[in-house]
Amino acid sequence: FGDEFDEAIAEVLQQRDIEVILPVARPALADHPMPLLGLAARGLLERAVLDDLGDAVLATGLLAALARLRERPPIDVSGNRTALAVAGDHPVVRRTILYEKRGAHRGPGPALALTAELRRAGYGIHLTIPSTWSAAIFARLVAAPVRAGFDGPGRRFCFTHRHRRGRRGSEHLLAEYRALLALVIPALPAEPEVFVTAAARARAAALTGPGPYVALAPGATFGPTKRWPAERFAAAGRALAAERGLRPVIVGGPGDRA
């Protein structure tokens, strides 16, 4: 799109009485030890509005990395029900904030009311995982002084720190998430980890019976281009049962029913 697109976006933001902040350089951590953690004393907001269960699980790797910090800011997570079901019970999460773009927050009124509420909360850092244009605008409206997200057309008016992604598939998604976090907080890489409450364990046991078992999720939001063939899931399930003694359990959403 180029400069004309960026200038048009800037004009729209200014018309809505939103201050336009030009991009700033990546913080020199050697010169300013932990500068952004000082800003984050007012809290860090991680936005993980992810429709894909797998993406939401990978995003918990950022929470695991933050959990290793000796001094970490309060961490709130905003997302849809999928994201919050996966990340909401992590021990480092102070508060979960439901955002349903196609539900309760559909349309400009409810969405603007939510961003205004989050803006008043005074977050120091806003980390945006989705790469969509709407997610970038959301971050700009929340207006934390430090905002990190993936680069793209018009994003320089929304984020103070941007990570440019490589060619599609050239880097694992988890590595991209880690690079995004590294823009604003020097945390050591960590593997994803999903914490399950006792109540959730009891519900799972009621549905599946005693373990051990392995959950197989053969569905895909965007259809066959991202779906592993059914016969390969079946083969994997048989192998896990024979070699590891795990009972396969098929999981998915309403659209995944045969």
PDB file of C-alpha atoms in Angstrom:
ATOM      1  CA  PHE A   1       0.000   0.000   0.000  1.00  0.00           C
ATOM      2  CA  GLY A   2       2.757   2.458   0.896  1.00  0.00           C
ATOM      3  CA  ASP A   3       2.906   6.010   2.244  1.00  0.00           C
ATOM      4  CA  GLU A   4      -0.457   7.147   0.832  1.00  0.00           C
ATOM      5  CA  PHE A   5      -2.242   4.414   2.786  1.00  0.00           C
ATOM      6  CA  ASP A   6      -0.348   5.312   5.970  1.00  0.00           C
ATOM      7  CA  GLU A   7      -1.204   9.006   5.539  1.00  0.00           C
ATOM      8  CA  ALA A   8      -4.877   8.197   5.034  1.00  0.00           C
ATOM      9  CA  ILE A   9      -4.920   6.109   8.218  1.00  0.00           C
ATOM     10  CA  ALA A  10      -3.207   8.923  10.126  1.00  0.00           C
ATOM     11  CA  GLU A  11      -5.876  11.353   8.961  1.00  0.00           C
ATOM     12  CA  VAL A  12      -8.662   9.055  10.151  1.00  0.00           C
ATOM     13  CA  LEU A  13      -7.020   8.630  13.554  1.00  0.00           C
ATOM     14  CA  GLN A  14      -6.563  12.379  13.953  1.00  0.00           C
ATOM     15  CA  GLN A  15     -10.200  13.008  13.014  1.00  0.00           C
ATOM     16  CA  ARG A  16     -11.189  10.733  15.892  1.00  0.00           C
ATOM     17  CA  ASP A  17      -9.065  12.842  18.230  1.00  0.00           C
ATOM     18  CA  ILE A  18      -6.461  10.100  18.567  1.00  0.00           C
ATOM     19  CA  GLU A  19      -2.894  11.224  18.904  1.00  0.00           C
ATOM     20  CA  VAL A  20      -0.629   9.809  16.222  1.00  0.00           C
ATOM     21  CA  ILE A  21       2.740   8.661  17.555  1.00  0.00           C
ATOM     22  CA  LEU A  22       5.470   7.917  15.045  1.00  0.00           C
ATOM     23  CA  PRO A  23       7.493   4.751  15.569  1.00  0.00           C
ATOM     24  CA  VAL A  24      10.286   4.784  18.120  1.00  0.00           C
ATOM     25  CA  ALA A  25      13.536   2.881  18.006  1.00  0.00           C
ATOM     26  CA  ARG A  26      13.867  -0.500  19.676  1.00  0.00           C
ATOM     27  CA  PRO A  27      14.944   0.076  23.302  1.00  0.00           C
ATOM     28  CA  ALA A  28      18.665  -0.206  23.948  1.00  0.00           C
ATOM     29  CA  LEU A  29      18.465  -2.549  26.926  1.00  0.00           C
ATOM     30  CA  ALA A  30      22.206  -2.369  27.578  1.00  0.00           C
ATOM     31  CA  ASP A  31      21.952   1.399  28.017  1.00  0.00           C
ATOM     32  CA  HIS A  32      18.648   1.401  29.877  1.00  0.00           C
ATOM     33  CA  PRO A  33      18.425  -1.692  32.083  1.00  0.00           C
ATOM     34  CA  MET A  34      14.878  -3.057  32.062  1.00  0.00           C
ATOM     35  CA  PRO A  35      13.374   0.297  31.006  1.00  0.00           C
ATOM     36  CA  LEU A  36      10.066  -1.092  29.856  1.00  0.00           C
ATOM     37  CA  LEU A  37       9.432  -3.067  33.022  1.00  0.00           C
ATOM     38  CA  GLY A  38       9.328   0.281  34.762  1.00  0.00           C
ATOM     39  CA  LEU A  39       6.564   1.398  32.426  1.00  0.00           C
ATOM     40  CA  ALA A  40       4.877  -1.932  32.941  1.00  0.00           C
ATOM     41  CA  ALA A  41       4.479  -1.305  36.653  1.00  0.00           C
ATOM     42  CA  ARG A  42       0.964  -0.194  35.690  1.00  0.00           C
ATOM     43  CA  GLY A  43       0.324  -3.538  34.066  1.00  0.00           C
ATOM     44  CA  LEU A  44       0.790  -5.451  30.842  1.00  0.00           C
ATOM     45  CA  LEU A  45      -2.106  -6.280  28.558  1.00  0.00           C
ATOM     46  CA  GLU A  46      -1.649  -9.255  26.268  1.00  0.00           C
ATOM     47  CA  ARG A  47      -4.264  -9.435  23.561  1.00  0.00           C
ATOM     48  CA  ALA A  48      -4.697 -12.917  22.172  1.00  0.00           C
ATOM     49  CA  VAL A  49      -7.854 -12.865  20.102  1.00  0.00           C
ATOM     50  CA  LEU A  50      -7.170 -16.116  18.324  1.00  0.00           C
ATOM     51  CA  ASP A  51      -9.843 -18.174  16.615  1.00  0.00           C
ATOM     52  CA  ASP A  52      -7.512 -21.163  16.325  1.00  0.00           C
ATOM     53  CA  LEU A  53      -7.021 -23.336  19.386  1.00  0.00           C
ATOM     54  CA  GLY A  54      -3.465 -24.195  18.332  1.00  0.00           C
ATOM     55  CA  ASP A  55      -2.455 -20.539  18.043  1.00  0.00           C
ATOM     56  CA  ALA A  56      -3.885 -19.837  21.492  1.00  0.00           C
ATOM     57  CA  VAL A  57      -1.855 -22.700  22.973  1.00  0.00           C
ATOM     58  CA  LEU A  58       1.340 -21.379  21.376  1.00  0.00           C
ATOM     59  CA  ALA A  59       0.620 -17.935  22.830  1.00  0.00           C
ATOM     60  CA  THR A  60       0.871 -19.373  26.338  1.00  0.00           C
ATOM     61  CA  GLY A  61       4.615 -19.619  25.678  1.00  0.00           C
ATOM     62  CA  LEU A  62       4.746 -15.857  26.222  1.00  0.00           C
ATOM     63  CA  LEU A  63       3.024 -16.205  29.596  1.00  0.00           C
ATOM     64  CA  ALA A  64       5.500 -18.935  30.528  1.00  0.00           C
ATOM     65  CA  ALA A  65       8.386 -16.635  29.589  1.00  0.00           C
ATOM     66  CA  LEU A  66       6.955 -13.793  31.679  1.00  0.00           C
ATOM     67  CA  ALA A  67       6.499 -16.173  34.607  1.00  0.00           C
ATOM     68  CA  ARG A  68      10.285 -16.638  34.746  1.00  0.00           C
ATOM     69  CA  LEU A  69      10.970 -12.957  35.326  1.00  0.00           C
ATOM     70  CA  ARG A  70      12.180 -12.115  38.815  1.00  0.00           C
ATOM     71  CA  GLU A  71      10.079  -8.960  38.782  1.00  0.00           C
ATOM     72  CA  ARG A  72       7.131  -9.047  36.448  1.00  0.00           C
ATOM     73  CA  PRO A  73       4.275  -6.604  35.923  1.00  0.00           C
ATOM     74  CA  PRO A  74       0.638  -7.471  36.576  1.00  0.00           C
ATOM     75  CA  ILE A  75      -0.534  -9.312  33.454  1.00  0.00           C
ATOM     76  CA  ASP A  76      -4.055  -9.156  32.038  1.00  0.00           C
ATOM     77  CA  VAL A  77      -5.183 -11.122  28.985  1.00  0.00           C
ATOM     78  CA  SER A  78      -7.865 -10.001  26.561  1.00  0.00           C
ATOM     79  CA  GLY A  79      -9.334 -12.353  24.005  1.00  0.00           C
ATOM     80  CA  ASN A  80     -12.266 -14.389  22.810  1.00  0.00           C
ATOM     81  CA  ARG A  81     -13.588 -17.410  24.675  1.00  0.00           C
ATOM     82  CA  THR A  82     -11.115 -19.748  22.984  1.00  0.00           C
ATOM     83  CA  ALA A  83      -8.094 -17.700  23.993  1.00  0.00           C
ATOM     84  CA  LEU A  84      -9.295 -17.135  27.558  1.00  0.00           C
ATOM     85  CA  ALA A  85     -10.186 -20.803  28.040  1.00  0.00           C
ATOM     86  CA  VAL A  86      -6.594 -21.688  27.154  1.00  0.00           C
ATOM     87  CA  ALA A  87      -4.659 -18.853  28.824  1.00  0.00           C
ATOM     88  CA  GLY A  88      -6.973 -17.569  31.524  1.00  0.00           C
ATOM     89  CA  ASP A  89      -5.964 -20.043  34.225  1.00  0.00           C
ATOM     90  CA  HIS A  90      -2.219 -19.449  33.894  1.00  0.00           C
ATOM     91  CA  PRO A  91      -0.806 -18.459  37.322  1.00  0.00           C
ATOM     92  CA  VAL A  92       0.667 -15.174  36.034  1.00  0.00           C
ATOM     93  CA  VAL A  93      -2.674 -13.901  34.706  1.00  0.00           C
ATOM     94  CA  ARG A  94      -4.288 -11.389  37.032  1.00  0.00           C
ATOM     95  CA  ARG A  95      -7.429 -10.685  35.019  1.00  0.00           C
ATOM     96  CA  THR A  96      -9.114 -11.923  31.855  1.00  0.00           C
ATOM     97  CA  ILE A  97     -11.062  -9.543  29.612  1.00  0.00           C
ATOM     98  CA  LEU A  98     -13.537 -11.027  27.166  1.00  0.00           C
ATOM     99  CA  TYR A  99     -13.574  -9.481  23.689  1.00  0.00           C
ATOM    100  CA  GLU A 100     -15.975 -10.961  21.151  1.00  0.00           C
ATOM    101  CA  LYS A 101     -15.615  -9.138  17.847  1.00  0.00           C
ATOM    102  CA  ARG A 102     -18.453 -11.137  16.298  1.00  0.00           C
ATOM    103  CA  GLY A 103     -20.554 -11.264  19.461  1.00  0.00           C
ATOM    104  CA  ALA A 104     -21.056  -8.885  22.379  1.00  0.00           C
ATOM    105  CA  HIS A 105     -18.593  -6.338  20.945  1.00  0.00           C
ATOM    106  CA  ARG A 106     -19.865  -6.414  17.387  1.00  0.00           C
ATOM    107  CA  GLY A 107     -20.049  -2.913  15.911  1.00  0.00           C
ATOM    108  CA  PRO A 108     -18.163   0.280  16.796  1.00  0.00           C
ATOM    109  CA  GLY A 109     -20.124   1.215  19.931  1.00  0.00           C
ATOM    110  CA  PRO A 110     -19.353  -1.791  22.177  1.00  0.00           C
ATOM    111  CA  ALA A 111     -15.788  -2.084  20.853  1.00  0.00           C
ATOM    112  CA  LEU A 112     -15.050   1.599  21.536  1.00  0.00           C
ATOM    113  CA  ALA A 113     -16.555   1.281  25.022  1.00  0.00           C
ATOM    114  CA  LEU A 114     -14.197  -1.612  25.788  1.00  0.00           C
ATOM    115  CA  THR A 115     -11.113   0.179  24.478  1.00  0.00           C
ATOM    116  CA  ALA A 116     -12.052   3.252  26.517  1.00  0.00           C
ATOM    117  CA  GLU A 117     -12.311   1.081  29.651  1.00  0.00           C
ATOM    118  CA  LEU A 118      -8.910  -0.464  28.977  1.00  0.00           C
ATOM    119  CA  ARG A 119      -7.405   2.936  28.243  1.00  0.00           C
ATOM    120  CA  ARG A 120      -8.551   4.196  31.648  1.00  0.00           C
ATOM    121  CA  ALA A 121      -6.860   1.171  33.252  1.00  0.00           C
ATOM    122  CA  GLY A 122      -3.524   2.754  32.312  1.00  0.00           C
ATOM    123  CA  TYR A 123      -1.605  -0.224  30.952  1.00  0.00           C
ATOM    124  CA  GLY A 124       2.104   0.333  30.485  1.00  0.00           C
ATOM    125  CA  ILE A 125       2.620  -2.260  27.724  1.00  0.00           C
ATOM    126  CA  HIS A 126       0.159  -3.675  25.206  1.00  0.00           C
ATOM    127  CA  LEU A 127       1.292  -6.788  23.356  1.00  0.00           C
ATOM    128  CA  THR A 128      -0.913  -7.636  20.359  1.00  0.00           C
ATOM    129  CA  ILE A 129      -0.567 -11.158  18.995  1.00  0.00           C
ATOM    130  CA  PRO A 130      -3.114 -11.144  16.125  1.00  0.00           C
ATOM    131  CA  SER A 131      -1.746  -9.566  12.950  1.00  0.00           C
ATOM    132  CA  THR A 132      -5.081  -8.206  11.737  1.00  0.00           C
ATOM    133  CA  TRP A 133      -5.747  -4.549  11.022  1.00  0.00           C
ATOM    134  CA  SER A 134      -8.625  -4.469  13.545  1.00  0.00           C
ATOM    135  CA  ALA A 135      -6.283  -5.743  16.286  1.00  0.00           C
ATOM    136  CA  ALA A 136      -3.819  -2.940  15.490  1.00  0.00           C
ATOM    137  CA  ILE A 137      -6.571  -0.301  15.720  1.00  0.00           C
ATOM    138  CA  PHE A 138      -7.699  -1.856  19.015  1.00  0.00           C
ATOM    139  CA  ALA A 139      -4.189  -1.386  20.430  1.00  0.00           C
ATOM    140  CA  ARG A 140      -4.042   2.199  19.211  1.00  0.00           C
ATOM    141  CA  LEU A 141      -7.316   3.018  20.909  1.00  0.00           C
ATOM    142  CA  VAL A 142      -6.217   1.442  24.201  1.00  0.00           C
ATOM    143  CA  ALA A 143      -3.189   3.746  23.878  1.00  0.00           C
ATOM    144  CA  ALA A 144      -0.646   2.152  26.208  1.00  0.00           C
ATOM    145  CA  PRO A 145       2.650   4.074  25.948  1.00  0.00           C
ATOM    146  CA  VAL A 146       4.382   0.918  24.656  1.00  0.00           C
ATOM    147  CA  ARG A 147       2.527  -1.109  22.029  1.00  0.00           C
ATOM    148  CA  ALA A 148       4.058  -4.067  20.202  1.00  0.00           C
ATOM    149  CA  GLY A 149       2.574  -5.931  17.254  1.00  0.00           C
ATOM    150  CA  PHE A 150       3.282  -7.402  13.855  1.00  0.00           C
ATOM    151  CA  ASP A 151       4.222  -4.986  11.086  1.00  0.00           C
ATOM    152  CA  GLY A 152       1.991  -4.241   8.107  1.00  0.00           C
ATOM    153  CA  PRO A 153       0.364  -1.389   6.185  1.00  0.00           C
ATOM    154  CA  GLY A 154      -0.544   1.479   8.495  1.00  0.00           C
ATOM    155  CA  ARG A 155       0.797  -0.305  11.557  1.00  0.00           C
ATOM    156  CA  ARG A 156       3.403   2.391  12.294  1.00  0.00           C
ATOM    157  CA  PHE A 157       0.571   4.602  13.544  1.00  0.00           C
ATOM    158  CA  CYS A 158      -0.739   1.868  15.832  1.00  0.00           C
ATOM    159  CA  PHE A 159       2.373   0.272  17.347  1.00  0.00           C
ATOM    160  CA  THR A 160       5.474   1.802  18.882  1.00  0.00           C
ATOM    161  CA  HIS A 161       7.365  -1.470  18.315  1.00  0.00           C
ATOM    162  CA  ARG A 162       6.786  -3.712  15.299  1.00  0.00           C
ATOM    163  CA  HIS A 163       8.094  -7.099  14.244  1.00  0.00           C
ATOM    164  CA  ARG A 164       8.271  -7.752  10.505  1.00  0.00           C
ATOM    165  CA  ARG A 165       7.390 -11.323   9.684  1.00  0.00           C
ATOM    166  CA  GLY A 166       9.344 -13.287   7.114  1.00  0.00           C
ATOM    167  CA  ARG A 167       7.985 -15.255   4.210  1.00  0.00           C
ATOM    168  CA  ARG A 168       4.972 -17.355   5.214  1.00  0.00           C
ATOM    169  CA  GLY A 169       6.168 -20.579   6.795  1.00  0.00           C
ATOM    170  CA  SER A 170       9.800 -19.459   7.047  1.00  0.00           C
ATOM    171  CA  GLU A 171       9.615 -19.287  10.840  1.00  0.00           C
ATOM    172  CA  HIS A 172       7.636 -21.227  13.415  1.00  0.00           C
ATOM    173  CA  LEU A 173       4.728 -19.245  14.828  1.00  0.00           C
ATOM    174  CA  LEU A 174       6.071 -19.637  18.366  1.00  0.00           C
ATOM    175  CA  ALA A 175       9.373 -18.077  17.259  1.00  0.00           C
ATOM    176  CA  GLU A 176       7.444 -15.118  15.828  1.00  0.00           C
ATOM    177  CA  TYR A 177       5.578 -14.667  19.115  1.00  0.00           C
ATOM    178  CA  ARG A 178       8.870 -14.753  21.019  1.00  0.00           C
ATOM    179  CA  ALA A 179      10.377 -12.150  18.712  1.00  0.00           C
ATOM    180  CA  LEU A 180       7.368  -9.929  19.346  1.00  0.00           C
ATOM    181  CA  LEU A 181       7.755 -10.186  23.127  1.00  0.00           C
ATOM    182  CA  ALA A 182      11.507  -9.550  22.868  1.00  0.00           C
ATOM    183  CA  LEU A 183      10.789  -6.129  21.352  1.00  0.00           C
ATOM    184  CA  VAL A 184       9.540  -4.857  24.695  1.00  0.00           C
ATOM    185  CA  ILE A 185      10.529  -7.275  27.483  1.00  0.00           C
ATOM    186  CA  PRO A 186      13.831  -9.199  27.728  1.00  0.00           C
ATOM    187  CA  ALA A 187      12.383 -12.561  28.781  1.00  0.00           C
ATOM    188  CA  LEU A 188      14.018 -15.942  28.220  1.00  0.00           C
ATOM    189  CA  PRO A 189      12.195 -18.199  25.715  1.00  0.00           C
ATOM    190  CA  ALA A 190       9.844 -20.737  27.250  1.00  0.00           C
ATOM    191  CA  GLU A 191       7.690 -23.548  25.936  1.00  0.00           C
ATOM    192  CA  PRO A 192       3.892 -23.233  25.881  1.00  0.00           C
ATOM    193  CA  GLU A 193       2.123 -24.500  28.972  1.00  0.00           C
ATOM    194  CA  VAL A 194      -1.600 -24.799  29.603  1.00  0.00           C
ATOM    195  CA  PHE A 195      -2.794 -24.883  33.205  1.00  0.00           C
ATOM    196  CA  VAL A 196      -5.943 -26.867  33.919  1.00  0.00           C
ATOM    197  CA  THR A 197      -8.101 -26.272  36.983  1.00  0.00           C
ATOM    198  CA  ALA A 198      -9.347 -29.060  39.213  1.00  0.00           C
ATOM    199  CA  ALA A 199     -12.897 -28.356  38.026  1.00  0.00           C
ATOM    200  CA  ALA A 200     -11.844 -28.726  34.387  1.00  0.00           C
ATOM    201  CA  ARG A 201     -10.042 -31.980  35.175  1.00  0.00           C
ATOM    202  CA  ALA A 202     -13.154 -33.350  36.856  1.00  0.00           C
ATOM    203  CA  ARG A 203     -15.316 -32.373  33.859  1.00  0.00           C
ATOM    204  CA  ALA A 204     -12.860 -34.003  31.453  1.00  0.00           C
ATOM    205  CA  ALA A 205     -12.810 -37.189  33.534  1.00  0.00           C
ATOM    206  CA  ALA A 206     -16.607 -37.302  33.448  1.00  0.00           C
ATOM    207  CA  LEU A 207     -16.577 -37.024  29.653  1.00  0.00           C
ATOM    208  CA  THR A 208     -13.701 -39.352  28.850  1.00  0.00           C
ATOM    209  CA  GLY A 209     -13.319 -41.736  31.753  1.00  0.00           C
ATOM    210  CA  PRO A 210      -9.996 -42.569  33.384  1.00  0.00           C
ATOM    211  CA  GLY A 211      -6.697 -41.807  31.629  1.00  0.00           C
ATOM    212  CA  PRO A 212      -4.147 -41.775  30.442  1.00  0.00           C
ATOM    213  CA  TYR A 213      -5.420 -40.547  27.090  1.00  0.00           C
ATOM    214  CA  VAL A 214      -4.316 -38.328  24.216  1.00  0.00           C
ATOM    215  CA  ALA A 215      -6.597 -35.684  22.707  1.00  0.00           C
ATOM    216  CA  LEU A 216      -6.681 -35.509  18.912  1.00  0.00           C
ATOM    217  CA  ALA A 217      -8.157 -32.360  17.319  1.00  0.00           C
ATOM    218  CA  PRO A 218      -8.601 -33.092  13.603  1.00  0.00           C
ATOM    219  CA  GLY A 219     -10.584 -29.946  12.779  1.00  0.00           C
ATOM    220  CA  ALA A 220      -9.266 -26.777  11.143  1.00  0.00           C
ATOM    221  CA  THR A 221     -10.889 -23.345  11.049  1.00  0.00           C
ATOM    222  CA  PHE A 222      -9.887 -22.626   7.464  1.00  0.00           C
ATOM    223  CA  GLY A 223     -10.726 -25.985   5.968  1.00  0.00           C
ATOM    224  CA  PRO A 224      -8.698 -28.662   4.202  1.00  0.00           C
ATOM    225  CA  THR A 225      -5.658 -26.499   3.456  1.00  0.00           C
ATOM    226  CA  LYS A 226      -4.783 -26.619   7.174  1.00  0.00           C
ATOM    227  CA  ARG A 227      -6.250 -30.022   7.996  1.00  0.00           C
ATOM    228  CA  TRP A 228      -4.163 -33.171   8.348  1.00  0.00           C
ATOM    229  CA  PRO A 229      -5.803 -36.115   6.526  1.00  0.00           C
ATOM    230  CA  ALA A 230      -8.183 -38.145   8.696  1.00  0.00           C
ATOM    231  CA  GLU A 231      -6.371 -41.411   7.987  1.00  0.00           C
ATOM    232  CA  ARG A 232      -3.159 -39.947   9.432  1.00  0.00           C
ATOM    233  CA  PHE A 233      -4.926 -38.962  12.637  1.00  0.00           C
ATOM    234  CA  ALA A 234      -6.240 -42.523  12.825  1.00  0.00           C
ATOM    235  CA  ALA A 235      -2.754 -43.945  12.309  1.00  0.00           C
ATOM    236  CA  ALA A 236      -1.296 -41.613  14.944  1.00  0.00           C
ATOM    237  CA  GLY A 237      -4.000 -42.634  17.403  1.00  0.00           C
ATOM    238  CA  ARG A 238      -3.329 -46.334  16.856  1.00  0.00           C
ATOM    239  CA  ALA A 239       0.426 -45.850  17.251  1.00  0.00           C
ATOM    240  CA  LEU A 240       0.037 -43.847  20.489  1.00  0.00           C
ATOM    241  CA  ALA A 241      -2.293 -46.487  21.881  1.00  0.00           C
ATOM    242  CA  ALA A 242       0.058 -49.352  20.989  1.00  0.00           C
ATOM    243  CA  GLU A 243       3.371 -47.733  21.901  1.00  0.00           C
ATOM    244  CA  ARG A 244       2.423 -45.441  24.789  1.00  0.00           C
ATOM    245  CA  GLY A 245      -0.743 -46.986  26.177  1.00  0.00           C
ATOM    246  CA  LEU A 246      -2.725 -43.796  25.530  1.00  0.00           C
ATOM    247  CA  ARG A 247      -6.416 -43.916  24.716  1.00  0.00           C
ATOM    248  CA  PRO A 248      -7.268 -41.542  21.796  1.00  0.00           C
ATOM    249  CA  VAL A 249     -10.050 -39.033  22.457  1.00  0.00           C
ATOM    250  CA  ILE A 250     -11.352 -36.903  19.576  1.00  0.00           C
ATOM    251  CA  VAL A 251     -12.046 -33.268  20.441  1.00  0.00           C
ATOM    252  CA  GLY A 252     -13.399 -30.365  18.381  1.00  0.00           C
ATOM    253  CA  GLY A 253     -16.174 -27.858  17.861  1.00  0.00           C
ATOM    254  CA  PRO A 254     -19.709 -28.195  16.479  1.00  0.00           C
ATOM    255  CA  GLY A 255     -18.414 -27.859  12.910  1.00  0.00           C
ATOM    256  CA  ASP A 256     -16.097 -30.840  13.337  1.00  0.00           C
ATOM    257  CA  ARG A 257     -18.831 -33.442  13.798  1.00  0.00           C
ATOM    258  CA  ALA A 258     -18.858 -36.116  11.121  1.00  0.00           C
TER     259      ALA A 258
END
